XYZ file of C-alpha atoms in Angstrom:
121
model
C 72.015 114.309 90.373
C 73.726 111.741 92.935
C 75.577 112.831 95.933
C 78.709 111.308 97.684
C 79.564 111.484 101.100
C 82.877 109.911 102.100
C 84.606 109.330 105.578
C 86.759 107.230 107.126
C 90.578 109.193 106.142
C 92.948 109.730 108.634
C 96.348 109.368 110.300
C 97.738 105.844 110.529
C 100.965 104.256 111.070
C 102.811 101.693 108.662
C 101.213 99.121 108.814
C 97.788 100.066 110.083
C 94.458 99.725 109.005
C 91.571 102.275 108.015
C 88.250 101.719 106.176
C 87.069 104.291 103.984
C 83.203 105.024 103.575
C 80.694 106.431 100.660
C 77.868 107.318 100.567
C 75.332 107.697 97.697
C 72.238 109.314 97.363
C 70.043 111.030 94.586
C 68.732 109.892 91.257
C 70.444 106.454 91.506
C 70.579 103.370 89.039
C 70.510 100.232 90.405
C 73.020 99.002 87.849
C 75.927 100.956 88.377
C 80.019 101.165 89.399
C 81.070 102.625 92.471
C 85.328 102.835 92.737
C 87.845 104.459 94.739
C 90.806 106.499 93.101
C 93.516 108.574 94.795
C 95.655 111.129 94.102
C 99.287 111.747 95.593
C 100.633 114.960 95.488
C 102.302 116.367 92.007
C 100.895 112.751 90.598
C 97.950 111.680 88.442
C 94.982 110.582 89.999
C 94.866 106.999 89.855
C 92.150 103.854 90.155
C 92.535 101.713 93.358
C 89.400 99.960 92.951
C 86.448 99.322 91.401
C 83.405 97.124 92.365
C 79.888 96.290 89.928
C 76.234 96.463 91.649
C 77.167 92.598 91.286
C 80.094 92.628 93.440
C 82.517 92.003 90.457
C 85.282 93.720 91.384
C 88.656 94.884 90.104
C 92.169 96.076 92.334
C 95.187 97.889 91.181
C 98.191 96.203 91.418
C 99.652 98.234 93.910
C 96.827 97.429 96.341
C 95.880 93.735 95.700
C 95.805 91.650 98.442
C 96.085 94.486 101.098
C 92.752 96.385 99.929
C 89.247 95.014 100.182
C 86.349 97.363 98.572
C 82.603 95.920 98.879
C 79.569 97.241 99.303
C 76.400 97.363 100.948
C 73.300 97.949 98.086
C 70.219 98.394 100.243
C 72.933 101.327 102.022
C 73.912 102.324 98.782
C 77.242 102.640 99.992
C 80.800 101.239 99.277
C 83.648 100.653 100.818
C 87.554 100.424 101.152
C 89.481 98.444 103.980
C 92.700 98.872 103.615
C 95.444 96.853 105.813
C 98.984 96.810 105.464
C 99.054 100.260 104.753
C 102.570 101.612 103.343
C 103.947 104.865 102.940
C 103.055 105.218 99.034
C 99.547 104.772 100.153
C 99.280 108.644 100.869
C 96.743 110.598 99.329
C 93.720 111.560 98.683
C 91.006 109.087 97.823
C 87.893 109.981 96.061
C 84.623 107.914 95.284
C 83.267 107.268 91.995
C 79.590 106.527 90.637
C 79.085 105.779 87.360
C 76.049 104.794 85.378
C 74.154 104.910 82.508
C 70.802 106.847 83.520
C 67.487 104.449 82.381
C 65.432 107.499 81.778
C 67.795 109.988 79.832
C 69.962 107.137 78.706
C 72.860 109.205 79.684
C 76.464 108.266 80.925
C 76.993 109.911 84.254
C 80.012 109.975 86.728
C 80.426 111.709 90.105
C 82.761 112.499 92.152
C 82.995 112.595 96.136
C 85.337 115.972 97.551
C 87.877 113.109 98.301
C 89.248 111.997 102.040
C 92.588 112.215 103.183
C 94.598 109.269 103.965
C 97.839 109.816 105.584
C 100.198 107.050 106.334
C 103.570 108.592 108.616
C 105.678 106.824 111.582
């Protein structure tokens, strides 16, 4: 079982900056994906970006070049900056851990409960 705890969502203007938080803890892989997705509401929930225990990482195109996500491995925990924030940017953002379990040699995936992030003049 792994556990995600995020933080970090708010209220920002246009143009402002937060940085989103997770978390993990549990039965954790050292080779694994961590990612943030969001959801708007009435749409799909969608990838914003994903990021290897290697730091390889990948952006939507919606985000690149305004979103950084890294992370810290002896923290076990990733994270989101986001600048330039826009409008379209509102939603819901939810971690992701994925990995394929040494022991079990299972595919698993979690979810966090999500953050809000809520971008109004």
């Amino acid at each position: 079982q792994v556990q995600l705890v995020e933080s970090g969502g708010g209220l920002v203007q246009p143009g402002g900056s937060l940085r989103l938080s997770c978390a993990a803890s549990g039965s954790l892989f050292s080779i694994n994906t961590m990612g943030w997705y969001r959801q708007a509401p009435g749409k799909q929930r969608e990838l914003v970006a994903t990021i290897t225990n290697g730091a390889r990482t990948a952006y939507a195109d919606s985000v690149k070049g305004r979103f950084t996500i890294s992370r810290d491995n002896a923290k076990n925990t990733v994270y989101l900056q986001m600048n330039s924030l826009k409008l379209e940017d509102t939603a819901v953002y939810y971690c992701r851990y994925s990995d394929i379990y040494p022991t079990t040699i299972t595919a698993r995936e979690y979810w966090g409960q999500g953050t809000q992030v809520t971008v109004s003049s």
